[in-house]
Amino acid sequence: MARAMRKIIRFLAIVLTAYIASNGCVVNGRSIHSEDVELEKELAAINKPSIKTIETEYGDIYDCVDINKQPAFDHPLLKDHKAKTRPSLALEKILRASRKDTSLLETNPTKIGLKEGCPAGSVPLRRATKEDLRRAKSSFKRLSSFEPSNPGQGYDVRIVTTPPANVLFKGIAARMSVYQPPVSSQQSSTALIQLQTQTETKVGSIQVGWTIDPELYGDSRARLFTKWSEEHDGTVDGCYNTLCSGFVVTNPNIPIDTAFNDVSIAQRSQVFQWMMVTLDPLSQDWWLSMQDDNIRIGYWPRELFSFSGFSVGGYNATWGGLVHTGTDVSPAMGSGIFEDGNYNSTCNMVKVQVNIGNTFVSPYDNPVQVLQSRCFKASKQNTHPDYRFQFGGPGGLPNAGVA
């Protein structure tokens, strides 16, 4: 009797397995099988044939892909777009002018990028897995914009400025200290700059910075990240890094999701990274530049923002920190230390700038707000030759230690 029962159980298990394989389990009204099929299609589009494969010391695998065959050009709005290897001469002139005053630069830039880059004519793209895509979709939804949110969803501290009437920002920049605060698997801690345009029904935005986000990357290292979004009439397009088509990578040595090789240690050493997003006045593409000599990393083509009008400039510029937690207990932001006037112990951004009239300037003459949260603090220091500020804190329960 027992043997017969075991046979029946095995038979039912085989039948159930076959059914799941062909039809898929249904969770929240959706078949697991159909979700896997969809993810496989996305992976096939993202993971292009490689010329060379590079594995980093952190276990990341980067495929060197022909610059003209990268996933960016799978976007329906970019079918006629041709890869540019550098911005226009007009933008090059703007970038050179922005770096003339080298006396204001900080020391100790972070080390970033691959030890051995990709061959000429190819660019590095991090090889994606289905889990990467699942995590990225979840992260994109929970942090759709750099806005304040409720306990259990996120906390932020921001420095915000808006341009004078009838003026648009053509770029944003800052030199930020890079830290690596501890986070759990359901948390993230980020420092970023954001440029955005917004109407009642349309939003276009670009974010750049560093983040520790296990849900997005699968580890707890401080990594470079980029994010773009285009929202209009209830439709949302965009993603992180190169996990969808859109951003065009041009640098053969610096992937846009690379881990920072060294980070700041409070009261001991500070390392920095210069980040700049600038609108090309001729092509109207948004270019990402990094490091003190404005190395070009890549660009967001103007076609991506054809609905929101973001291809002509932004209405809001934001710098600051953002954390997320799945519980009421928040992770640390920045160095985990409240601002105290000591730039060696608190996360900070210096040489904070916006581009107005194709010239990068400090936002002194524009309305500037410090928006606090219940767990973190920020402070401006306008006496410095350039606009700078501190931000962050230890996190914990809401209202813990914050006046």
PDB file of C-alpha atoms in Angstrom, residues 67-195:
ATOM      1  CA  ILE A  67      30.028  50.651 -29.713  1.00  0.00           C
ATOM      2  CA  ASN A  68      27.497  50.644 -32.554  1.00  0.00           C
ATOM      3  CA  LYS A  69      25.835  47.411 -31.414  1.00  0.00           C
ATOM      4  CA  GLN A  70      25.231  48.225 -27.741  1.00  0.00           C
ATOM      5  CA  PRO A  71      21.717  47.869 -26.241  1.00  0.00           C
ATOM      6  CA  ALA A  72      21.063  51.643 -26.357  1.00  0.00           C
ATOM      7  CA  PHE A  73      20.152  51.404 -30.016  1.00  0.00           C
ATOM      8  CA  ASP A  74      17.405  48.856 -29.383  1.00  0.00           C
ATOM      9  CA  HIS A  75      15.231  51.680 -28.078  1.00  0.00           C
ATOM     10  CA  PRO A  76      12.481  52.406 -30.614  1.00  0.00           C
ATOM     11  CA  LEU A  77      13.227  56.138 -30.462  1.00  0.00           C
ATOM     12  CA  LEU A  78      16.904  55.531 -31.317  1.00  0.00           C
ATOM     13  CA  LYS A  79      16.550  53.328 -34.386  1.00  0.00           C
ATOM     14  CA  ASP A  80      18.026  56.087 -36.588  1.00  0.00           C
ATOM     15  CA  HIS A  81      20.553  57.346 -33.991  1.00  0.00           C
ATOM     16  CA  LYS A  82      24.256  56.872 -34.719  1.00  0.00           C
ATOM     17  CA  ALA A  83      26.779  56.547 -31.884  1.00  0.00           C
ATOM     18  CA  LYS A  84      28.831  59.655 -31.158  1.00  0.00           C
ATOM     19  CA  THR A  85      32.313  59.130 -29.730  1.00  0.00           C
ATOM     20  CA  ARG A  86      32.550  62.660 -28.339  1.00  0.00           C
ATOM     21  CA  PRO A  87      30.341  65.746 -27.929  1.00  0.00           C
ATOM     22  CA  SER A  88      30.334  68.755 -30.233  1.00  0.00           C
ATOM     23  CA  LEU A  89      33.174  71.286 -30.203  1.00  0.00           C
ATOM     24  CA  ALA A  90      30.734  73.738 -28.601  1.00  0.00           C
ATOM     25  CA  LEU A  91      30.291  71.449 -25.578  1.00  0.00           C
ATOM     26  CA  GLU A  92      34.014  70.677 -25.440  1.00  0.00           C
ATOM     27  CA  LYS A  93      34.601  74.420 -25.083  1.00  0.00           C
ATOM     28  CA  ILE A  94      32.102  74.623 -22.214  1.00  0.00           C
ATOM     29  CA  LEU A  95      33.750  71.678 -20.443  1.00  0.00           C
ATOM     30  CA  ARG A  96      37.231  73.196 -20.781  1.00  0.00           C
ATOM     31  CA  ALA A  97      36.027  76.518 -19.405  1.00  0.00           C
ATOM     32  CA  SER A  98      34.432  74.812 -16.401  1.00  0.00           C
ATOM     33  CA  ARG A  99      37.805  73.403 -15.298  1.00  0.00           C
ATOM     34  CA  LYS A 100      40.008  76.497 -15.700  1.00  0.00           C
ATOM     35  CA  ASP A 101      40.177  77.332 -12.001  1.00  0.00           C
ATOM     36  CA  THR A 102      42.177  74.274 -10.887  1.00  0.00           C
ATOM     37  CA  SER A 103      43.066  75.970  -7.569  1.00  0.00           C
ATOM     38  CA  LEU A 104      39.583  75.120  -6.314  1.00  0.00           C
ATOM     39  CA  LEU A 105      39.887  71.398  -6.980  1.00  0.00           C
ATOM     40  CA  GLU A 106      40.145  68.999  -4.071  1.00  0.00           C
ATOM     41  CA  THR A 107      42.800  66.303  -3.749  1.00  0.00           C
ATOM     42  CA  ASN A 108      42.431  62.521  -3.566  1.00  0.00           C
ATOM     43  CA  PRO A 109      40.191  61.588  -6.506  1.00  0.00           C
ATOM     44  CA  THR A 110      38.723  58.092  -6.244  1.00  0.00           C
ATOM     45  CA  LYS A 111      40.129  55.331  -8.394  1.00  0.00           C
ATOM     46  CA  ILE A 112      37.505  54.045 -10.770  1.00  0.00           C
ATOM     47  CA  GLY A 113      37.317  51.947 -13.901  1.00  0.00           C
ATOM     48  CA  LEU A 114      38.791  48.773 -15.340  1.00  0.00           C
ATOM     49  CA  LYS A 115      42.476  47.949 -14.942  1.00  0.00           C
ATOM     50  CA  GLU A 116      42.482  46.786 -18.537  1.00  0.00           C
ATOM     51  CA  GLY A 117      39.922  48.491 -20.741  1.00  0.00           C
ATOM     52  CA  CYS A 118      38.126  47.382 -23.871  1.00  0.00           C
ATOM     53  CA  PRO A 119      39.690  47.389 -27.351  1.00  0.00           C
ATOM     54  CA  ALA A 120      39.237  50.440 -29.576  1.00  0.00           C
ATOM     55  CA  GLY A 121      35.743  50.671 -30.999  1.00  0.00           C
ATOM     56  CA  SER A 122      34.136  48.740 -28.137  1.00  0.00           C
ATOM     57  CA  VAL A 123      32.688  49.623 -24.725  1.00  0.00           C
ATOM     58  CA  PRO A 124      32.270  47.674 -21.437  1.00  0.00           C
ATOM     59  CA  LEU A 125      28.789  46.474 -20.478  1.00  0.00           C
ATOM     60  CA  ARG A 126      28.164  44.528 -17.276  1.00  0.00           C
ATOM     61  CA  ARG A 127      26.770  41.097 -18.098  1.00  0.00           C
ATOM     62  CA  ALA A 128      23.229  40.901 -16.723  1.00  0.00           C
ATOM     63  CA  THR A 129      21.322  37.979 -15.217  1.00  0.00           C
ATOM     64  CA  LYS A 130      17.612  37.459 -14.651  1.00  0.00           C
ATOM     65  CA  GLU A 131      18.141  38.294 -10.983  1.00  0.00           C
ATOM     66  CA  ASP A 132      19.819  41.571 -11.977  1.00  0.00           C
ATOM     67  CA  LEU A 133      16.765  42.505 -14.020  1.00  0.00           C
ATOM     68  CA  ARG A 134      14.350  41.553 -11.243  1.00  0.00           C
ATOM     69  CA  ARG A 135      16.287  43.624  -8.707  1.00  0.00           C
ATOM     70  CA  ALA A 136      16.575  46.589 -11.054  1.00  0.00           C
ATOM     71  CA  LYS A 137      12.853  46.636 -11.805  1.00  0.00           C
ATOM     72  CA  SER A 138      12.073  46.613  -8.083  1.00  0.00           C
ATOM     73  CA  SER A 139      14.615  49.370  -7.335  1.00  0.00           C
ATOM     74  CA  PHE A 140      13.361  51.548 -10.179  1.00  0.00           C
ATOM     75  CA  LYS A 141       9.787  51.372  -8.899  1.00  0.00           C
ATOM     76  CA  ARG A 142      10.559  52.105  -5.244  1.00  0.00           C
ATOM     77  CA  LEU A 143      12.870  55.038  -6.023  1.00  0.00           C
ATOM     78  CA  SER A 144      11.104  56.465  -9.052  1.00  0.00           C
ATOM     79  CA  SER A 145      12.067  60.020  -8.107  1.00  0.00           C
ATOM     80  CA  PHE A 146      14.224  61.944  -5.636  1.00  0.00           C
ATOM     81  CA  GLU A 147      11.289  62.942  -3.461  1.00  0.00           C
ATOM     82  CA  PRO A 148      10.506  62.675   0.278  1.00  0.00           C
ATOM     83  CA  SER A 149       8.579  59.585   1.296  1.00  0.00           C
ATOM     84  CA  ASN A 150       7.045  57.841   4.279  1.00  0.00           C
ATOM     85  CA  PRO A 151       8.616  55.557   6.917  1.00  0.00           C
ATOM     86  CA  GLY A 152       9.366  52.162   5.446  1.00  0.00           C
ATOM     87  CA  GLN A 153       9.771  53.687   1.972  1.00  0.00           C
ATOM     88  CA  GLY A 154      12.729  56.040   2.224  1.00  0.00           C
ATOM     89  CA  TYR A 155      14.231  59.220   3.640  1.00  0.00           C
ATOM     90  CA  ASP A 156      16.177  61.982   1.971  1.00  0.00           C
ATOM     91  CA  VAL A 157      18.048  65.207   2.604  1.00  0.00           C
ATOM     92  CA  ARG A 158      18.367  67.616  -0.289  1.00  0.00           C
ATOM     93  CA  ILE A 159      19.791  70.932  -1.439  1.00  0.00           C
ATOM     94  CA  VAL A 160      17.422  72.255  -4.124  1.00  0.00           C
ATOM     95  CA  THR A 161      17.577  75.237  -6.453  1.00  0.00           C
ATOM     96  CA  THR A 162      15.428  76.552  -9.282  1.00  0.00           C
ATOM     97  CA  PRO A 163      16.562  78.878 -12.087  1.00  0.00           C
ATOM     98  CA  PRO A 164      15.393  82.466 -12.540  1.00  0.00           C
ATOM     99  CA  ALA A 165      12.200  83.004 -14.520  1.00  0.00           C
ATOM    100  CA  ASN A 166      12.329  81.902 -18.168  1.00  0.00           C
ATOM    101  CA  VAL A 167      15.758  80.299 -17.694  1.00  0.00           C
ATOM    102  CA  LEU A 168      16.602  76.610 -17.952  1.00  0.00           C
ATOM    103  CA  PHE A 169      19.503  74.751 -16.395  1.00  0.00           C
ATOM    104  CA  LYS A 170      21.756  73.281 -19.092  1.00  0.00           C
ATOM    105  CA  GLY A 171      23.783  71.187 -16.690  1.00  0.00           C
ATOM    106  CA  ILE A 172      24.601  70.208 -13.114  1.00  0.00           C
ATOM    107  CA  ALA A 173      27.860  69.306 -11.363  1.00  0.00           C
ATOM    108  CA  ALA A 174      29.515  68.640  -8.004  1.00  0.00           C
ATOM    109  CA  ARG A 175      32.562  67.039  -6.490  1.00  0.00           C
ATOM    110  CA  MET A 176      31.274  64.560  -3.914  1.00  0.00           C
ATOM    111  CA  SER A 177      33.034  62.550  -1.242  1.00  0.00           C
ATOM    112  CA  VAL A 178      32.477  58.817  -1.665  1.00  0.00           C
ATOM    113  CA  TYR A 179      31.585  56.683   1.363  1.00  0.00           C
ATOM    114  CA  GLN A 180      30.412  53.122   1.855  1.00  0.00           C
ATOM    115  CA  PRO A 181      27.999  53.021   4.842  1.00  0.00           C
ATOM    116  CA  PRO A 182      26.708  49.583   5.900  1.00  0.00           C
ATOM    117  CA  VAL A 183      23.275  48.576   4.585  1.00  0.00           C
ATOM    118  CA  SER A 184      21.144  45.437   4.842  1.00  0.00           C
ATOM    119  CA  SER A 185      19.739  43.479   1.905  1.00  0.00           C
ATOM    120  CA  GLN A 186      16.558  45.573   1.856  1.00  0.00           C
ATOM    121  CA  GLN A 187      18.250  48.958   2.210  1.00  0.00           C
ATOM    122  CA  SER A 188      20.212  51.391   0.075  1.00  0.00           C
ATOM    123  CA  SER A 189      22.236  54.554   0.714  1.00  0.00           C
ATOM    124  CA  THR A 190      22.977  57.028  -2.060  1.00  0.00           C
ATOM    125  CA  ALA A 191      24.593  60.386  -2.831  1.00  0.00           C
ATOM    126  CA  LEU A 192      23.507  61.961  -6.096  1.00  0.00           C
ATOM    127  CA  ILE A 193      22.914  64.954  -8.288  1.00  0.00           C
ATOM    128  CA  GLN A 194      19.675  65.286 -10.267  1.00  0.00           C
ATOM    129  CA  LEU A 195      18.430  67.521 -13.033  1.00  0.00           C
TER     130      LEU A 195
END
